[in-house]
């Protein structure tokens, strides 16, 4: 079995990768927010969210992650994105 330092080093590397991916994800969601503002679309799309949560639950199950964990994490991410999209609407006006 790995020692504590090795386990933590592995966690740190995964955290680095996750932050890199989150930064990339937020770059795209920023573009989506700008698009939505330019085209008069709502900051929130409940239909899209429902589709995403279905896919996320499947991805979680396939990866051995409790789907509720994935839902909670992504609910927070999506709420941040929606908040940012609302800010963009306010700033652009």
Tab-separated table of N, CA, C and O in Angstrom:
chain	number	residue	atom	x	y	z
A	1	UNK	N	0.848	-1.189	0.000
A	1	UNK	CA	0.000	0.000	0.000
A	1	UNK	C	0.886	1.241	0.000
A	1	UNK	O	1.930	1.274	0.638
A	2	UNK	N	0.437	2.262	-0.716
A	2	UNK	CA	1.186	3.512	-0.804
A	2	UNK	C	1.182	4.212	0.561
A	2	UNK	O	0.274	4.037	1.367
A	3	UNK	N	2.223	5.003	0.770
A	3	UNK	CA	2.244	5.757	2.027
A	3	UNK	C	1.430	7.042	1.869
A	3	UNK	O	1.009	7.414	0.775
A	4	UNK	N	1.185	7.703	2.985
A	4	UNK	CA	0.332	8.883	3.007
A	4	UNK	C	0.842	9.985	2.084
A	4	UNK	O	0.069	10.618	1.357
A	5	UNK	N	2.135	10.211	2.075
A	5	UNK	CA	2.712	11.261	1.226
A	5	UNK	C	2.466	10.967	-0.253
A	5	UNK	O	2.146	11.867	-1.029
A	6	UNK	N	2.595	9.714	-0.632
A	6	UNK	CA	2.364	9.324	-2.028
A	6	UNK	C	0.890	9.485	-2.401
A	6	UNK	O	0.558	9.982	-3.479
A	7	UNK	N	0.009	9.076	-1.512
A	7	UNK	CA	-1.426	9.232	-1.757
A	7	UNK	C	-1.777	10.705	-1.926
A	7	UNK	O	-2.513	11.084	-2.844
A	8	UNK	N	-1.231	11.541	-1.050
A	8	UNK	CA	-1.507	12.975	-1.134
A	8	UNK	C	-0.913	13.591	-2.385
A	8	UNK	O	-1.533	14.479	-2.986
A	9	UNK	N	0.245	13.117	-2.802
A	9	UNK	CA	0.851	13.614	-4.043
A	9	UNK	C	-0.045	13.273	-5.233
A	9	UNK	O	-0.222	14.087	-6.153
A	10	UNK	N	-0.619	12.086	-5.217
A	10	UNK	CA	-1.544	11.690	-6.290
A	10	UNK	C	-2.780	12.584	-6.289
A	10	UNK	O	-3.252	13.016	-7.352
A	11	UNK	N	-3.311	12.861	-5.102
A	11	UNK	CA	-4.474	13.744	-4.990
A	11	UNK	C	-4.120	15.139	-5.498
A	11	UNK	O	-4.897	15.756	-6.244
A	12	UNK	N	-2.956	15.641	-5.130
A	12	UNK	CA	-2.523	16.969	-5.577
A	12	UNK	C	-2.431	17.046	-7.101
A	12	UNK	O	-2.835	18.048	-7.704
A	13	UNK	N	-1.939	15.995	-7.722
A	13	UNK	CA	-1.838	15.988	-9.181
A	13	UNK	C	-3.224	15.963	-9.829
A	13	UNK	O	-3.473	16.662	-10.811
A	14	UNK	N	-4.119	15.191	-9.274
A	14	UNK	CA	-5.488	15.163	-9.796
A	14	UNK	C	-6.140	16.531	-9.618
A	14	UNK	O	-6.816	17.031	-10.525
A	15	UNK	N	-5.922	17.175	-8.468
A	15	UNK	CA	-6.457	18.519	-8.242
A	15	UNK	C	-5.927	19.500	-9.287
A	15	UNK	O	-6.686	20.317	-9.819
A	16	UNK	N	-4.637	19.406	-9.604
A	16	UNK	CA	-4.059	20.281	-10.622
A	16	UNK	C	-4.752	20.070	-11.961
A	16	UNK	O	-5.123	21.025	-12.656
A	17	UNK	N	-4.952	18.814	-12.321
A	17	UNK	CA	-5.612	18.495	-13.592
A	17	UNK	C	-7.066	18.989	-13.594
A	17	UNK	O	-7.540	19.503	-14.611
A	18	UNK	N	-7.747	18.830	-12.480
A	18	UNK	CA	-9.147	19.264	-12.398
A	18	UNK	C	-9.250	20.783	-12.544
A	18	UNK	O	-10.149	21.275	-13.242
A	19	UNK	N	-8.351	21.524	-11.915
A	19	UNK	CA	-8.374	22.980	-12.034
A	19	UNK	C	-8.100	23.403	-13.463
A	19	UNK	O	-8.760	24.309	-13.994
A	20	UNK	N	-7.165	22.736	-14.113
A	20	UNK	CA	-6.873	23.033	-15.516
A	20	UNK	C	-8.109	22.802	-16.371
A	20	UNK	O	-8.459	23.635	-17.218
A	21	UNK	N	-8.804	21.697	-16.151
A	21	UNK	CA	-10.018	21.402	-16.916
A	21	UNK	C	-11.145	22.363	-16.579
A	21	UNK	O	-11.893	22.788	-17.472
A	22	UNK	N	-11.276	22.730	-15.316
A	22	UNK	CA	-12.307	23.707	-14.948
A	22	UNK	C	-12.055	25.052	-15.609
A	22	UNK	O	-12.993	25.706	-16.082
A	23	UNK	N	-10.801	25.462	-15.650
A	23	UNK	CA	-10.470	26.733	-16.305
A	23	UNK	C	-10.862	26.684	-17.777
A	23	UNK	O	-11.446	27.635	-18.310
A	24	UNK	N	-10.578	25.566	-18.433
A	24	UNK	CA	-10.948	25.413	-19.843
A	24	UNK	C	-12.469	25.416	-19.998
A	24	UNK	O	-13.012	26.067	-20.888
A	25	UNK	N	-13.152	24.722	-19.100
A	25	UNK	CA	-14.622	24.675	-19.146
A	25	UNK	C	-15.200	26.081	-18.990
A	25	UNK	O	-16.108	26.482	-19.707
A	26	UNK	N	-14.678	26.856	-18.047
A	26	UNK	CA	-15.201	28.199	-17.814
A	26	UNK	C	-14.899	29.141	-18.979
A	26	UNK	O	-15.664	30.080	-19.220
A	27	UNK	N	-13.834	28.902	-19.720
A	27	UNK	CA	-13.589	29.704	-20.927
A	27	UNK	C	-14.735	29.497	-21.927
A	27	UNK	O	-15.227	30.448	-22.522
A	28	UNK	N	-15.154	28.241	-22.089
A	28	UNK	CA	-16.244	27.950	-23.023
A	28	UNK	C	-17.577	28.471	-22.509
A	28	UNK	O	-18.388	28.993	-23.274
A	29	UNK	N	-17.819	28.338	-21.207
A	29	UNK	CA	-19.093	28.828	-20.694
A	29	UNK	C	-19.159	30.347	-20.757
A	29	UNK	O	-20.247	30.904	-20.892
A	30	UNK	N	-18.014	31.014	-20.684
A	30	UNK	CA	-17.987	32.468	-20.854
A	30	UNK	C	-18.450	32.824	-22.272
A	30	UNK	O	-19.245	33.740	-22.468
A	31	UNK	N	-17.959	32.083	-23.247
A	31	UNK	CA	-18.377	32.309	-24.633
A	31	UNK	C	-19.868	32.037	-24.812
A	31	UNK	O	-20.552	32.767	-25.539
A	32	UNK	N	-20.358	31.003	-24.159
A	32	UNK	CA	-21.795	30.708	-24.213
A	32	UNK	C	-22.582	31.874	-23.632
A	32	UNK	O	-23.602	32.297	-24.187
A	33	UNK	N	-22.115	32.410	-22.515
A	33	UNK	CA	-22.798	33.550	-21.893
A	33	UNK	C	-22.847	34.765	-22.792
A	33	UNK	O	-23.872	35.450	-22.874
A	34	UNK	N	-21.748	35.030	-23.471
A	34	UNK	CA	-21.705	36.150	-24.413
A	34	UNK	C	-22.676	35.897	-25.568
A	34	UNK	O	-23.433	36.782	-25.964
A	35	UNK	N	-22.681	34.674	-26.085
A	35	UNK	CA	-23.602	34.308	-27.162
A	35	UNK	C	-25.049	34.499	-26.716
A	35	UNK	O	-25.867	35.086	-27.436
A	36	UNK	N	-25.360	33.993	-25.519
A	36	UNK	CA	-26.724	34.115	-25.013
A	36	UNK	C	-27.131	35.577	-24.894
A	36	UNK	O	-28.248	35.943	-25.249
A	37	UNK	N	-26.234	36.404	-24.401
A	37	UNK	CA	-26.539	37.820	-24.258
A	37	UNK	C	-26.775	38.460	-25.621
A	37	UNK	O	-27.734	39.199	-25.804
A	38	UNK	N	-25.930	38.161	-26.576
A	38	UNK	CA	-26.047	38.755	-27.902
A	38	UNK	C	-27.311	38.318	-28.633
A	38	UNK	O	-27.804	39.029	-29.505
A	39	UNK	N	-27.822	37.148	-28.272
A	39	UNK	CA	-28.996	36.610	-28.958
A	39	UNK	C	-30.259	36.651	-28.091
A	39	UNK	O	-31.279	36.042	-28.443
A	40	UNK	N	-30.193	37.361	-26.988
A	40	UNK	CA	-31.363	37.532	-26.136
A	40	UNK	C	-31.864	36.259	-25.479
A	40	UNK	O	-33.060	36.131	-25.216
A	41	UNK	N	-30.963	35.323	-25.217
A	41	UNK	CA	-31.354	34.058	-24.594
A	41	UNK	C	-31.229	34.145	-23.075
A	41	UNK	O	-30.418	34.910	-22.551
A	42	UNK	N	-31.994	33.332	-22.397
A	42	UNK	CA	-31.980	33.290	-20.942
A	42	UNK	C	-30.633	32.760	-20.436
A	42	UNK	O	-30.002	31.911	-21.077
A	43	UNK	N	-30.224	33.240	-19.272
A	43	UNK	CA	-28.980	32.770	-18.658
A	43	UNK	C	-29.083	31.308	-18.248
A	43	UNK	O	-28.085	30.604	-18.200
A	44	UNK	N	-30.289	30.840	-17.968
A	44	UNK	CA	-30.499	29.467	-17.524
A	44	UNK	C	-31.359	28.730	-18.534
A	44	UNK	O	-32.334	29.276	-19.056
A	45	UNK	N	-30.985	27.468	-18.783
A	45	UNK	CA	-31.720	26.610	-19.714
A	45	UNK	C	-32.057	25.296	-18.998
A	45	UNK	O	-31.257	24.353	-19.014
A	46	UNK	N	-33.215	25.234	-18.339
A	46	UNK	CA	-33.569	24.039	-17.561
A	46	UNK	C	-33.565	22.741	-18.375
A	46	UNK	O	-33.181	21.683	-17.855
A	47	UNK	N	-33.946	22.810	-19.634
A	47	UNK	CA	-33.948	21.616	-20.480
A	47	UNK	C	-32.520	21.096	-20.675
A	47	UNK	O	-32.261	19.898	-20.553
A	48	UNK	N	-31.603	22.006	-20.977
A	48	UNK	CA	-30.196	21.638	-21.145
A	48	UNK	C	-29.633	21.087	-19.839
A	48	UNK	O	-28.908	20.087	-19.836
A	49	UNK	N	-29.977	21.706	-18.728
A	49	UNK	CA	-29.494	21.232	-17.434
A	49	UNK	C	-29.963	19.804	-17.167
A	49	UNK	O	-29.180	18.959	-16.717
A	50	UNK	N	-31.233	19.524	-17.435
A	50	UNK	CA	-31.766	18.183	-17.212
A	50	UNK	C	-31.012	17.152	-18.045
A	50	UNK	O	-30.669	16.066	-17.549
A	51	UNK	N	-30.732	17.495	-19.304
A	51	UNK	CA	-29.969	16.592	-20.169
A	51	UNK	C	-28.564	16.366	-19.610
A	51	UNK	O	-28.060	15.233	-19.602
A	52	UNK	N	-27.948	17.444	-19.147
A	52	UNK	CA	-26.597	17.343	-18.612
A	52	UNK	C	-26.566	16.464	-17.365
A	52	UNK	O	-25.677	15.632	-17.218
A	53	UNK	N	-27.532	16.645	-16.473
A	53	UNK	CA	-27.545	15.853	-15.256
A	53	UNK	C	-27.768	14.374	-15.542
A	53	UNK	O	-27.201	13.512	-14.859
A	54	UNK	N	-28.540	14.053	-16.573
A	54	UNK	CA	-28.710	12.654	-16.964
A	54	UNK	C	-27.380	12.073	-17.443
A	54	UNK	O	-27.003	10.968	-17.065
A	55	UNK	N	-26.673	12.836	-18.288
A	55	UNK	CA	-25.377	12.370	-18.780
A	55	UNK	C	-24.371	12.244	-17.640
A	55	UNK	O	-23.625	11.262	-17.572
A	56	UNK	N	-24.365	13.223	-16.750
A	56	UNK	CA	-23.416	13.207	-15.635
A	56	UNK	C	-23.650	12.010	-14.725
A	56	UNK	O	-22.695	11.395	-14.235
A	57	UNK	N	-24.907	11.664	-14.489
A	57	UNK	CA	-25.213	10.496	-13.658
A	57	UNK	C	-24.672	9.229	-14.316
A	57	UNK	O	-24.083	8.371	-13.642
A	58	UNK	N	-24.837	9.135	-15.613
A	58	UNK	CA	-24.314	7.978	-16.351
A	58	UNK	C	-22.794	7.935	-16.285
A	58	UNK	O	-22.206	6.891	-15.989
A	59	UNK	N	-22.148	9.067	-16.536
A	59	UNK	CA	-20.681	9.135	-16.460
A	59	UNK	C	-20.194	8.744	-15.066
A	59	UNK	O	-19.203	8.014	-14.930
A	60	UNK	N	-20.882	9.231	-14.045
A	60	UNK	CA	-20.491	8.925	-12.673
A	60	UNK	C	-20.596	7.424	-12.412
A	60	UNK	O	-19.656	6.806	-11.882
A	61	UNK	N	-21.720	6.847	-12.795
A	61	UNK	CA	-21.914	5.413	-12.593
A	61	UNK	C	-20.844	4.603	-13.320
A	61	UNK	O	-20.306	3.647	-12.770
A	62	UNK	N	-20.537	4.988	-14.539
A	62	UNK	CA	-19.522	4.281	-15.321
A	62	UNK	C	-18.133	4.384	-14.694
A	62	UNK	O	-17.301	3.498	-14.877
A	63	UNK	N	-17.912	5.465	-13.954
A	63	UNK	CA	-16.600	5.700	-13.343
A	63	UNK	C	-16.536	5.248	-11.887
A	63	UNK	O	-15.507	5.410	-11.235
A	64	UNK	N	-17.635	4.732	-11.365
A	64	UNK	CA	-17.644	4.268	-9.993
A	64	UNK	C	-17.799	5.387	-8.970
A	64	UNK	O	-17.417	5.238	-7.814
A	65	UNK	N	-18.365	6.517	-9.401
A	65	UNK	CA	-18.609	7.646	-8.512
A	65	UNK	C	-20.090	7.692	-8.168
A	65	UNK	O	-20.940	7.487	-9.035
A	66	UNK	N	-20.389	7.972	-6.939
A	66	UNK	CA	-21.776	8.127	-6.525
A	66	UNK	C	-22.398	9.254	-7.357
A	66	UNK	O	-21.909	10.385	-7.326
A	67	UNK	N	-23.465	8.961	-8.114
A	67	UNK	CA	-24.074	9.990	-8.958
A	67	UNK	C	-24.529	11.231	-8.186
A	67	UNK	O	-24.516	12.337	-8.714
A	68	UNK	N	-24.897	11.073	-6.920
A	68	UNK	CA	-25.299	12.228	-6.109
A	68	UNK	C	-24.120	13.186	-5.913
A	68	UNK	O	-24.309	14.390	-5.876
A	69	UNK	N	-22.919	12.631	-5.781
A	69	UNK	CA	-21.737	13.497	-5.649
A	69	UNK	C	-21.553	14.326	-6.913
A	69	UNK	O	-21.323	15.524	-6.857
A	70	UNK	N	-21.650	13.662	-8.054
A	70	UNK	CA	-21.499	14.370	-9.325
A	70	UNK	C	-22.576	15.440	-9.468
A	70	UNK	O	-22.291	16.567	-9.889
A	71	UNK	N	-23.793	15.113	-9.095
A	71	UNK	CA	-24.885	16.078	-9.201
A	71	UNK	C	-24.629	17.297	-8.315
A	71	UNK	O	-24.817	18.437	-8.746
A	72	UNK	N	-24.195	17.056	-7.099
A	72	UNK	CA	-23.935	18.170	-6.184
A	72	UNK	C	-22.796	19.053	-6.680
A	72	UNK	O	-22.886	20.286	-6.625
A	73	UNK	N	-21.747	18.437	-7.161
A	73	UNK	CA	-20.602	19.200	-7.674
A	73	UNK	C	-21.023	20.022	-8.881
A	73	UNK	O	-20.748	21.224	-8.968
A	74	UNK	N	-21.703	19.383	-9.816
A	74	UNK	CA	-22.082	20.090	-11.043
A	74	UNK	C	-23.208	21.087	-10.826
A	74	UNK	O	-23.297	22.080	-11.548
A	75	UNK	N	-24.049	20.875	-9.854
A	75	UNK	CA	-25.071	21.884	-9.545
A	75	UNK	C	-24.377	23.185	-9.137
A	75	UNK	O	-24.781	24.263	-9.576
A	76	UNK	N	-23.332	23.051	-8.347
A	76	UNK	CA	-22.597	24.244	-7.929
A	76	UNK	C	-21.891	24.895	-9.124
A	76	UNK	O	-21.956	26.120	-9.295
A	77	UNK	N	-21.261	24.104	-9.955
A	77	UNK	CA	-20.583	24.640	-11.146
A	77	UNK	C	-21.597	25.349	-12.038
A	77	UNK	O	-21.357	26.472	-12.495
A	78	UNK	N	-22.726	24.711	-12.291
A	78	UNK	CA	-23.740	25.318	-13.158
A	78	UNK	C	-24.306	26.593	-12.544
A	78	UNK	O	-24.559	27.567	-13.268
A	79	UNK	N	-24.494	26.606	-11.232
A	79	UNK	CA	-24.982	27.830	-10.582
A	79	UNK	C	-23.989	28.978	-10.750
A	79	UNK	O	-24.393	30.123	-10.967
A	80	UNK	N	-22.696	28.674	-10.662
A	80	UNK	CA	-21.682	29.704	-10.900
A	80	UNK	C	-21.750	30.226	-12.332
A	80	UNK	O	-21.656	31.434	-12.577
A	81	UNK	N	-21.919	29.322	-13.272
A	81	UNK	CA	-22.006	29.700	-14.686
A	81	UNK	C	-23.250	30.563	-14.925
A	81	UNK	O	-23.173	31.598	-15.600
A	82	UNK	N	-24.379	30.158	-14.385
A	82	UNK	CA	-25.622	30.928	-14.555
A	82	UNK	C	-25.452	32.323	-13.969
A	82	UNK	O	-25.842	33.320	-14.586
A	83	UNK	N	-24.846	32.388	-12.795
A	83	UNK	CA	-24.597	33.681	-12.164
A	83	UNK	C	-23.729	34.564	-13.058
A	83	UNK	O	-23.991	35.759	-13.238
A	84	UNK	N	-22.704	33.969	-13.648
A	84	UNK	CA	-21.825	34.721	-14.550
A	84	UNK	C	-22.591	35.171	-15.789
A	84	UNK	O	-22.420	36.305	-16.263
A	85	UNK	N	-23.446	34.334	-16.319
A	85	UNK	CA	-24.234	34.709	-17.502
A	85	UNK	C	-25.166	35.875	-17.171
A	85	UNK	O	-25.359	36.774	-17.994
A	86	UNK	N	-25.720	35.869	-15.967
A	86	UNK	CA	-26.560	36.990	-15.546
A	86	UNK	C	-25.732	38.268	-15.419
A	86	UNK	O	-26.197	39.345	-15.784
A	87	UNK	N	-24.510	38.159	-14.907
A	87	UNK	CA	-23.614	39.314	-14.827
A	87	UNK	C	-23.330	39.875	-16.216
A	87	UNK	O	-23.301	41.091	-16.406
A	88	UNK	N	-23.097	38.991	-17.177
A	88	UNK	CA	-22.803	39.429	-18.541
A	88	UNK	C	-23.970	40.231	-19.112
A	88	UNK	O	-23.765	41.228	-19.794
A	89	UNK	N	-25.183	39.791	-18.843
A	89	UNK	CA	-26.365	40.513	-19.313
A	89	UNK	C	-26.411	41.916	-18.705
A	89	UNK	O	-26.748	42.883	-19.370
A	90	UNK	N	-26.060	42.021	-17.441
A	90	UNK	CA	-26.070	43.292	-16.737
A	90	UNK	C	-24.966	44.223	-17.251
A	90	UNK	O	-25.194	45.396	-17.490
A	91	UNK	N	-23.784	43.657	-17.458
A	91	UNK	CA	-22.628	44.451	-17.905
A	91	UNK	C	-22.821	44.947	-19.327
A	91	UNK	O	-22.470	46.077	-19.654
A	92	UNK	N	-23.415	44.138	-20.184
A	92	UNK	CA	-23.584	44.489	-21.588
A	92	UNK	C	-24.648	45.553	-21.807
A	92	UNK	O	-24.686	46.190	-22.839
A	93	UNK	N	-25.534	45.742	-20.853
A	93	UNK	CA	-26.644	46.689	-21.037
A	93	UNK	C	-26.254	48.086	-20.661
A	93	UNK	O	-25.419	48.454	-19.997
